[in-house]
GROMACS .gro file of C-alpha atoms in nm:
model
  393
    1MET     CA    1  -0.118  -0.516   2.406
    2GLY     CA    2   0.193  -0.685   2.407
    3CYS     CA    3   0.510  -0.943   2.487
    4GLN     CA    4   0.820  -1.054   2.497
    5SER     CA    5   0.972  -1.389   2.417
    6GLY     CA    6   1.244  -1.585   2.556
    7ALA     CA    7   1.502  -1.517   2.257
    8THR     CA    8   1.802  -1.321   2.392
    9GLU     CA    9   1.826  -0.939   2.367
   10SER     CA   10   1.869  -0.811   1.998
   11LYS     CA   11   2.197  -0.615   1.940
   12SER     CA   12   2.105  -0.448   1.660
   13ALA     CA   13   2.084  -0.130   1.584
   14TYR     CA   14   1.717  -0.137   1.585
   15PRO     CA   15   1.476  -0.128   1.950
   16LYS     CA   16   1.406  -0.436   2.060
   17ALA     CA   17   1.031  -0.371   2.065
   18LEU     CA   18   0.757  -0.297   1.820
   19ILE     CA   19   0.531  -0.396   2.113
   20LEU     CA   20   0.227  -0.152   2.047
   21SER     CA   21   0.133   0.028   2.395
   22THR     CA   22  -0.129   0.330   2.490
   23SER     CA   23   0.101   0.564   2.365
   24ILE     CA   24   0.283   0.665   2.005
   25GLU     CA   25   0.507   0.957   2.009
   26THR     CA   26   0.483   1.121   1.708
   27PRO     CA   27   0.525   1.446   1.616
   28ALA     CA   28   0.251   1.719   1.666
   29THR     CA   29   0.166   1.752   1.277
   30ASP     CA   30   0.134   1.450   1.052
   31SER     CA   31   0.331   1.638   0.793
   32PRO     CA   32   0.656   1.445   0.760
   33SER     CA   33   0.933   1.682   0.592
   34ILE     CA   34   0.989   1.596   0.256
   35LYS     CA   35   1.302   1.725   0.028
   36THR     CA   36   1.232   1.964  -0.235
   37LEU     CA   37   1.370   1.780  -0.531
   38LYS     CA   38   1.529   1.948  -0.846
   39PRO     CA   39   1.376   1.984  -1.167
   40TYR     CA   40   1.380   1.732  -1.489
   41THR     CA   41   1.183   1.633  -1.789
   42ASP     CA   42   1.313   1.332  -1.888
   43LEU     CA   43   1.346   0.996  -1.722
   44VAL     CA   44   1.637   0.784  -1.929
   45PHE     CA   45   1.645   0.339  -1.797
   46GLU     CA   46   2.006   0.292  -1.666
   47LYS     CA   47   1.951  -0.071  -1.542
   48GLU     CA   48   1.766  -0.343  -1.299
   49GLU     CA   49   1.846  -0.536  -0.998
   50ILE     CA   50   1.712  -0.834  -0.803
   51LEU     CA   51   1.651  -0.878  -0.491
   52SER     CA   52   1.499  -1.162  -0.333
   53ALA     CA   53   1.146  -1.150  -0.137
   54ALA     CA   54   0.898  -1.391  -0.011
   55PRO     CA   55   0.666  -1.636  -0.159
   56GLY     CA   56   0.360  -1.347  -0.334
   57THR     CA   57   0.495  -1.003  -0.247
   58LYS     CA   58   0.126  -0.844  -0.327
   59SER     CA   59   0.252  -0.498  -0.264
   60VAL     CA   60   0.542  -0.267  -0.172
   61LEU     CA   61   0.553   0.066   0.072
   62PHE     CA   62   0.792   0.307   0.098
   63ASN     CA   63   0.804   0.554   0.408
   64SER     CA   64   0.799   0.905   0.324
   65ASP     CA   65   1.132   0.993   0.328
   66GLY     CA   66   1.224   0.661   0.087
   67SER     CA   67   1.522   0.562   0.295
   68LYS     CA   68   1.286   0.195   0.409
   69LEU     CA   69   1.062  -0.001   0.205
   70TYR     CA   70   0.838  -0.267   0.245
   71ALA     CA   71   0.765  -0.559   0.126
   72MET     CA   72   0.370  -0.710   0.230
   73ASN     CA   73   0.469  -1.076   0.136
   74LEU     CA   74   0.105  -1.235   0.085
   75GLU     CA   75   0.189  -1.602   0.062
   76GLY     CA   76   0.526  -1.594   0.251
   77MET     CA   77   0.263  -1.419   0.583
   78SER     CA   78   0.483  -1.199   0.681
   79VAL     CA   79   0.629  -0.816   0.650
   80TYR     CA   80   1.021  -0.708   0.473
   81GLU     CA   81   1.180  -0.385   0.520
   82PHE     CA   82   1.473  -0.307   0.290
   83ASP     CA   83   1.753  -0.055   0.323
   84GLN     CA   84   1.698   0.113  -0.010
   85ALA     CA   85   2.006   0.250  -0.004
   86SER     CA   86   2.222  -0.066   0.123
   87ARG     CA   87   1.988  -0.324  -0.099
   88LYS     CA   88   1.933  -0.472   0.238
   89LEU     CA   89   1.738  -0.688   0.404
   90ASN     CA   90   1.679  -0.490   0.806
   91ARG     CA   91   1.397  -0.656   0.950
   92VAL     CA   92   1.120  -0.952   0.935
   93PHE     CA   93   0.809  -0.905   1.047
   94LYS     CA   94   0.664  -1.309   1.097
   95PHE     CA   95   0.341  -1.384   1.144
   96LYS     CA   96   0.211  -1.665   1.399
   97PRO     CA   97  -0.063  -1.843   1.072
   98THR     CA   98  -0.342  -2.022   1.159
   99VAL     CA   99  -0.639  -2.142   1.029
  100GLY     CA  100  -0.888  -1.990   0.781
  101MET     CA  101  -1.086  -1.958   0.468
  102GLY     CA  102  -0.911  -1.829   0.134
  103TRP     CA  103  -1.035  -1.744  -0.162
  104ASP     CA  104  -0.902  -1.905  -0.476
  105TYR     CA  105  -0.973  -1.676  -0.799
  106THR     CA  106  -0.912  -1.854  -1.037
  107THR     CA  107  -1.253  -2.063  -0.951
  108ASP     CA  108  -1.388  -1.867  -0.793
  109LYS     CA  109  -1.447  -2.035  -0.465
  110PRO     CA  110  -1.383  -2.051  -0.090
  111ILE     CA  111  -1.055  -2.223   0.059
  112ARG     CA  112  -0.884  -2.350   0.303
  113SER     CA  113  -0.603  -2.112   0.426
  114PHE     CA  114  -0.492  -1.902   0.671
  115GLU     CA  115  -0.602  -1.548   0.827
  116GLU     CA  116  -0.259  -1.392   0.819
  117LYS     CA  117  -0.187  -1.290   0.497
  118PRO     CA  118  -0.044  -0.955   0.405
  119VAL     CA  119  -0.170  -0.772   0.200
  120GLU     CA  120  -0.187  -0.361   0.093
  121ALA     CA  121  -0.016  -0.158   0.389
  122CYS     CA  122  -0.003   0.233   0.433
  123PHE     CA  123   0.139   0.449   0.755
  124SER     CA  124   0.010   0.751   0.970
  125HIS     CA  125   0.100   0.985   1.207
  126ASN     CA  126   0.454   1.026   1.026
  127ASP     CA  127   0.502   0.709   0.949
  128SER     CA  128   0.515   0.549   1.366
  129ILE     CA  129   0.274   0.329   1.268
  130LEU     CA  130   0.212   0.025   0.962
  131TRP     CA  131  -0.116  -0.056   0.906
  132VAL     CA  132  -0.155  -0.408   0.701
  133SER     CA  133  -0.431  -0.565   0.588
  134LEU     CA  134  -0.493  -0.906   0.668
  135HIS     CA  135  -0.664  -1.139   0.348
  136ASN     CA  136  -0.811  -1.342   0.516
  137ALA     CA  137  -0.845  -1.195   0.864
  138GLU     CA  138  -1.086  -0.973   0.819
  139GLY     CA  139  -0.881  -0.671   0.923
  140ILE     CA  140  -0.629  -0.525   1.020
  141VAL     CA  141  -0.327  -0.459   1.183
  142PRO     CA  142  -0.119  -0.193   1.325
  143ILE     CA  143   0.247  -0.269   1.397
  144SER     CA  144   0.393  -0.027   1.546
  145ILE     CA  145   0.801   0.034   1.378
  146LYS     CA  146   0.976   0.343   1.522
  147ASN     CA  147   0.892   0.326   1.869
  148ALA     CA  148   0.985   0.057   2.212
  149GLN     CA  149   0.698   0.111   2.370
  150PRO     CA  150   0.614  -0.117   2.779
  151PRO     CA  151   0.392  -0.376   2.707
  152PHE     CA  152  -0.005  -0.305   2.738
  153GLU     CA  153  -0.213  -0.528   2.984
  154THR     CA  154  -0.428  -0.776   2.792
  155ALA     CA  155  -0.813  -0.548   2.698
  156SER     CA  156  -1.089  -0.772   2.686
  157GLY     CA  157  -1.258  -0.867   2.397
  158ILE     CA  158  -0.976  -0.675   2.123
  159PRO     CA  159  -0.829  -1.020   1.919
  160SER     CA  160  -0.484  -1.060   1.873
  161LYS     CA  161  -0.259  -1.194   1.605
  162LYS     CA  162   0.069  -1.264   1.679
  163ILE     CA  163   0.467  -1.174   1.507
  164THR     CA  164   0.771  -1.229   1.536
  165ILE     CA  165   1.052  -0.961   1.479
  166SER     CA  166   1.403  -1.096   1.288
  167TYR     CA  167   1.713  -0.983   1.222
  168PRO     CA  168   1.918  -1.121   0.928
  169GLU     CA  169   2.182  -1.053   1.040
  170SER     CA  170   2.175  -1.110   1.397
  171THR     CA  171   2.083  -1.425   1.534
  172SER     CA  172   1.798  -1.214   1.789
  173LYS     CA  173   1.417  -1.265   1.740
  174ASP     CA  174   1.210  -1.047   1.927
  175SER     CA  175   0.784  -1.163   1.999
  176ALA     CA  176   0.481  -0.868   2.003
  177LEU     CA  177   0.136  -0.936   1.971
  178LEU     CA  178  -0.086  -0.655   1.726
  179PRO     CA  179  -0.507  -0.589   1.793
  180LEU     CA  180  -0.727  -0.692   1.488
  181ILE     CA  181  -0.968  -0.482   1.437
  182LYS     CA  182  -1.223  -0.598   1.228
  183THR     CA  183  -1.284  -0.421   0.912
  184GLY     CA  184  -1.483  -0.693   0.672
  185LYS     CA  185  -1.430  -0.972   0.439
  186THR     CA  186  -1.077  -0.962   0.241
  187PRO     CA  187  -0.950  -0.621   0.307
  188LYS     CA  188  -0.806  -0.478   0.013
  189ILE     CA  189  -0.607  -0.117   0.001
  190ILE     CA  190  -0.535   0.110   0.278
  191THR     CA  191  -0.492   0.491   0.294
  192LYS     CA  192  -0.548   0.721   0.532
  193THR     CA  193  -0.611   1.133   0.582
  194ALA     CA  194  -0.299   1.369   0.539
  195ASP     CA  195  -0.338   1.450   0.912
  196SER     CA  196  -0.450   1.088   0.990
  197LYS     CA  197  -0.690   1.147   1.127
  198TYR     CA  198  -0.919   0.838   0.910
  199LEU     CA  199  -0.781   0.534   0.861
  200LEU     CA  200  -1.008   0.391   0.443
  201VAL     CA  201  -1.024   0.024   0.414
  202SER     CA  202  -1.175  -0.132   0.105
  203ASN     CA  203  -1.346  -0.479   0.215
  204TRP     CA  204  -1.381  -0.684  -0.145
  205HIS     CA  205  -1.559  -0.948  -0.036
  206SER     CA  206  -1.814  -0.722   0.174
  207TYR     CA  207  -1.886  -0.456  -0.112
  208ASN     CA  208  -1.804  -0.181   0.184
  209VAL     CA  209  -1.558   0.067   0.288
  210SER     CA  210  -1.474   0.144   0.679
  211VAL     CA  211  -1.378   0.427   0.772
  212LEU     CA  212  -1.199   0.419   1.066
  213GLU     CA  213  -1.053   0.672   1.400
  214LEU     CA  214  -0.744   0.660   1.424
  215ASP     CA  215  -0.616   0.808   1.769
  216LYS     CA  216  -0.221   0.802   1.858
  217THR     CA  217  -0.325   0.790   2.289
  218GLN     CA  218  -0.544   0.537   2.282
  219PHE     CA  219  -0.535   0.150   2.212
  220PRO     CA  220  -0.561   0.013   1.976
  221PHE     CA  221  -0.491   0.288   1.795
  222GLY     CA  222  -0.868   0.278   1.567
  223LYS     CA  223  -1.169   0.235   1.600
  224VAL     CA  224  -1.386   0.194   1.325
  225ILE     CA  225  -1.679   0.449   1.298
  226SER     CA  226  -1.858   0.394   0.995
  227THR     CA  227  -1.961   0.126   0.689
  228ILE     CA  228  -2.004   0.258   0.363
  229PRO     CA  229  -2.153   0.029   0.129
  230VAL     CA  230  -2.092   0.024  -0.221
  231THR     CA  231  -2.192  -0.188  -0.539
  232SER     CA  232  -2.001  -0.449  -0.626
  233ILE     CA  233  -1.590  -0.470  -0.548
  234PRO     CA  234  -1.435  -0.260  -0.401
  235ARG     CA  235  -1.093  -0.161  -0.468
  236GLY     CA  236  -0.842   0.162  -0.522
  237ILE     CA  237  -0.883   0.436  -0.247
  238VAL     CA  238  -0.766   0.808  -0.319
  239VAL     CA  239  -0.880   1.086  -0.086
  240ASP     CA  240  -0.834   1.466  -0.145
  241ASP     CA  241  -0.795   1.616   0.101
  242LYS     CA  242  -0.824   1.994  -0.032
  243LYS     CA  243  -1.248   1.897  -0.138
  244GLU     CA  244  -1.287   1.648   0.174
  245LYS     CA  245  -1.343   1.307  -0.061
  246SER     CA  246  -1.307   0.992  -0.173
  247TYR     CA  247  -1.256   0.780  -0.491
  248VAL     CA  248  -1.308   0.419  -0.453
  249ALA     CA  249  -1.245   0.212  -0.763
  250ILE     CA  250  -1.514  -0.013  -0.790
  251MET     CA  251  -1.332  -0.330  -0.977
  252GLY     CA  252  -1.642  -0.503  -0.945
  253GLY     CA  253  -1.797  -0.295  -1.155
  254ALA     CA  254  -1.702   0.006  -1.396
  255SER     CA  255  -1.787   0.336  -1.141
  256ILE     CA  256  -1.579   0.569  -0.919
  257ALA     CA  257  -1.800   0.571  -0.588
  258VAL     CA  258  -1.675   0.953  -0.424
  259ILE     CA  259  -1.777   0.987  -0.020
  260ASP     CA  260  -1.838   1.301   0.147
  261ASN     CA  261  -1.601   1.261   0.408
  262LYS     CA  262  -1.730   1.530   0.631
  263THR     CA  263  -2.077   1.206   0.641
  264TRP     CA  264  -1.872   0.957   0.480
  265LYS     CA  265  -2.185   0.891   0.305
  266THR     CA  266  -2.115   0.824  -0.069
  267GLU     CA  267  -2.235   1.126  -0.229
  268ARG     CA  268  -2.241   1.050  -0.623
  269THR     CA  269  -2.052   0.759  -0.834
  270ILE     CA  270  -1.832   0.852  -1.151
  271ASP     CA  271  -1.910   0.594  -1.428
  272VAL     CA  272  -1.647   0.444  -1.567
  273ALA     CA  273  -1.544   0.190  -1.818
  274SER     CA  274  -1.566  -0.106  -1.680
  275ASN     CA  275  -1.305  -0.329  -1.406
  276PRO     CA  276  -1.138   0.011  -1.247
  277ARG     CA  277  -0.902  -0.146  -0.991
  278HIS     CA  278  -0.642   0.117  -0.836
  279ILE     CA  279  -0.601   0.490  -0.868
  280VAL     CA  280  -0.402   0.745  -0.768
  281MET     CA  281  -0.423   1.174  -0.800
  282ASP     CA  282  -0.230   1.420  -0.919
  283SER     CA  283  -0.206   1.795  -0.742
  284THR     CA  284  -0.474   1.950  -0.925
  285GLY     CA  285  -0.705   1.735  -0.865
  286ARG     CA  286  -0.695   1.447  -1.241
  287LEU     CA  287  -0.750   1.118  -1.113
  288PHE     CA  288  -0.533   0.796  -1.239
  289VAL     CA  289  -0.693   0.488  -1.316
  290SER     CA  290  -0.637   0.150  -1.425
  291TYR     CA  291  -0.828  -0.066  -1.605
  292ASN     CA  292  -0.748  -0.471  -1.523
  293LYS     CA  293  -0.932  -0.653  -1.800
  294LEU     CA  294  -0.971  -0.328  -2.090
  295ALA     CA  295  -0.577  -0.334  -2.004
  296LYS     CA  296  -0.560   0.066  -2.091
  297VAL     CA  297  -0.463   0.317  -1.817
  298ALA     CA  298  -0.725   0.678  -1.801
  299CYS     CA  299  -0.712   1.015  -1.690
  300ILE     CA  300  -1.008   1.093  -1.501
  301ASP     CA  301  -1.171   1.477  -1.442
  302PRO     CA  302  -1.376   1.445  -1.155
  303GLU     CA  303  -1.549   1.659  -1.211
  304THR     CA  304  -1.715   1.633  -1.497
  305GLY     CA  305  -1.656   1.239  -1.423
  306LYS     CA  306  -1.503   1.295  -1.812
  307THR     CA  307  -1.247   1.097  -1.948
  308LEU     CA  308  -0.942   1.292  -2.001
  309PHE     CA  309  -0.721   1.074  -2.160
  310THR     CA  310  -0.637   0.670  -2.257
  311ALA     CA  311  -0.361   0.457  -2.302
  312PRO     CA  312  -0.334   0.111  -2.383
  313THR     CA  313  -0.051  -0.133  -2.136
  314HIS     CA  314   0.072  -0.462  -2.133
  315VAL     CA  315  -0.200  -0.730  -1.985
  316GLN     CA  316  -0.385  -0.678  -1.623
  317PRO     CA  317  -0.243  -0.365  -1.542
  318ARG     CA  318  -0.224  -0.334  -1.159
  319THR     CA  319  -0.090  -0.103  -0.948
  320ILE     CA  320   0.063   0.250  -1.062
  321PHE     CA  321   0.250   0.515  -0.900
  322LEU     CA  322   0.308   0.869  -1.016
  323SER     CA  323   0.679   1.043  -1.008
  324ARG     CA  324   0.703   1.344  -0.736
  325ASN     CA  325   0.658   1.621  -1.024
  326GLN     CA  326   0.364   1.409  -1.183
  327LYS     CA  327   0.497   1.374  -1.507
  328PHE     CA  328   0.535   1.031  -1.520
  329LEU     CA  329   0.285   0.698  -1.461
  330PHE     CA  330   0.436   0.355  -1.309
  331VAL     CA  331   0.172   0.096  -1.422
  332THR     CA  332   0.254  -0.320  -1.347
  333CYS     CA  333   0.118  -0.494  -1.595
  334TYR     CA  334   0.025  -0.906  -1.398
  335SER     CA  335  -0.010  -1.162  -1.739
  336GLY     CA  336   0.178  -0.915  -1.930
  337ASN     CA  337   0.534  -0.951  -1.700
  338MET     CA  338   0.576  -0.582  -1.789
  339VAL     CA  339   0.601  -0.248  -1.642
  340ASP     CA  340   0.560   0.039  -1.802
  341VAL     CA  341   0.627   0.391  -1.817
  342PHE     CA  342   0.414   0.677  -1.959
  343LYS     CA  343   0.534   1.020  -1.978
  344ILE     CA  344   0.200   1.308  -1.861
  345SER     CA  345   0.107   1.586  -2.049
  346ASP     CA  346  -0.167   1.836  -2.089
  347THR     CA  347  -0.345   1.621  -2.332
  348GLY     CA  348  -0.247   1.269  -2.328
  349PHE     CA  349  -0.004   1.015  -2.245
  350ASN     CA  350   0.354   0.878  -2.388
  351LYS     CA  351   0.496   0.528  -2.359
  352ILE     CA  352   0.901   0.619  -2.299
  353ALA     CA  353   0.927   0.218  -2.107
  354SER     CA  354   0.824  -0.094  -2.239
  355LEU     CA  355   1.007  -0.307  -1.877
  356PRO     CA  356   1.036  -0.733  -1.863
  357SER     CA  357   0.933  -0.819  -1.504
  358ALA     CA  358   0.877  -1.211  -1.488
  359GLY     CA  359   0.668  -1.356  -1.178
  360LYS     CA  360   0.372  -1.149  -1.196
  361PRO     CA  361   0.464  -0.806  -1.108
  362VAL     CA  362   0.205  -0.596  -0.910
  363GLY     CA  363   0.310  -0.391  -0.725
  364VAL     CA  364   0.561  -0.118  -0.709
  365ASP     CA  365   0.650   0.263  -0.503
  366ILE     CA  366   0.921   0.527  -0.598
  367PHE     CA  367   1.263   0.648  -0.457
  368GLU     CA  368   1.360   0.964  -0.607
  369ASN     CA  369   1.651   1.179  -0.523
  370ASP     CA  370   1.758   1.469  -0.777
  371GLU     CA  371   1.976   1.259  -0.984
  372LYS     CA  372   1.758   0.913  -1.006
  373LEU     CA  373   1.435   0.810  -0.966
  374GLU     CA  374   1.409   0.429  -0.920
  375ALA     CA  375   1.089   0.163  -0.937
  376TRP     CA  376   1.059  -0.118  -0.710
  377VAL     CA  377   0.849  -0.400  -0.853
  378CYS     CA  378   0.714  -0.654  -0.637
  379SER     CA  379   0.658  -1.023  -0.809
  380TYR     CA  380   0.430  -1.218  -0.723
  381THR     CA  381   0.477  -1.554  -0.805
  382ASP     CA  382   0.913  -1.572  -0.790
  383GLY     CA  383   0.925  -1.358  -0.494
  384ALA     CA  384   1.133  -1.151  -0.621
  385ILE     CA  385   1.187  -0.758  -0.611
  386ARG     CA  386   1.313  -0.540  -0.910
  387VAL     CA  387   1.461  -0.227  -0.851
  388TYR     CA  388   1.513  -0.019  -1.212
  389SER     CA  389   1.709   0.265  -1.255
  390PHE     CA  390   1.671   0.587  -1.408
  391LYS     CA  391   1.860   0.892  -1.447
  392LYS     CA  392   1.689   1.195  -1.520
  393SER     CA  393   1.781   1.515  -1.705
   0.00000   0.00000   0.00000
């Protein structure tokens, strides 16, 4: 489902398209090869760089090999693609705005806004599709990142969103129509099973989680097969592929919902502290959670429900992210305007850095090679991405 604009043909190194079709070419397996890194035990902060993004950047996401970073600009109604090595902006995916209803989180009231406001994202099918949640559109859209495809004939009954693709170092532009897959009101986090068979979406105002079955050969590449009710506002989701479970942070309450990935039903809840926002898991199955209102992070054993250890953070910890060796936890602290970095042991957190981060930091993702680690942090109010570089030892 796509169209070409009347713009001149792109002369960039990228294919002209991002036009979605009936087929997305991907390898037989959805397990990108990730280079094994040298062991390290310590991080030493070296420098900060500031890149220009767009207004209201809500989240950032690296592709599997760390060569490209994607920034979801909620207020800018766009997705930016940055090159990790050069720090340059490669492509801008700009949504055409349509009037819709949004939400004022200060007054807890609906407000007039636009539908096309990107919140979070997730890659599937070996990084060929970038799924983006649109805050006020009650659904998500797939963007074809890698492959040029022939146009797909408009499918009856499937709503769409138009994007323009521009290349900052060229005057060329392309355009595409993206299918909008309805999930629920105010979709937030998107995550997938490792095999890219299923996608999960937390719907803030619907008090539920949507489960999509994915099919890279069948337009629009995903369909909702289950809607799982939860007790209050859901936010973070993490999938345990080994145990076929998913864990959902109930930010509007004080629990984590445990979902059976075979039946797509909630099998139990884990009682935790109030207002859990983001949630990640290490290779041993331990959960790490940020508590927004309480200003702390915690490590939880999901089998027993026991909190193993906690640590205070600066005000309003939002997104958290584990280093590749799972020994360091990065925490963006929204109202604290800080990024806290913890070293993780078997029994606790040890804070090794608190880095000033103006502009309400909210999203973070990490690039690593053998010599260094970079934490790319997006700020909501100042339209910047800060790159914090650490030397490994």
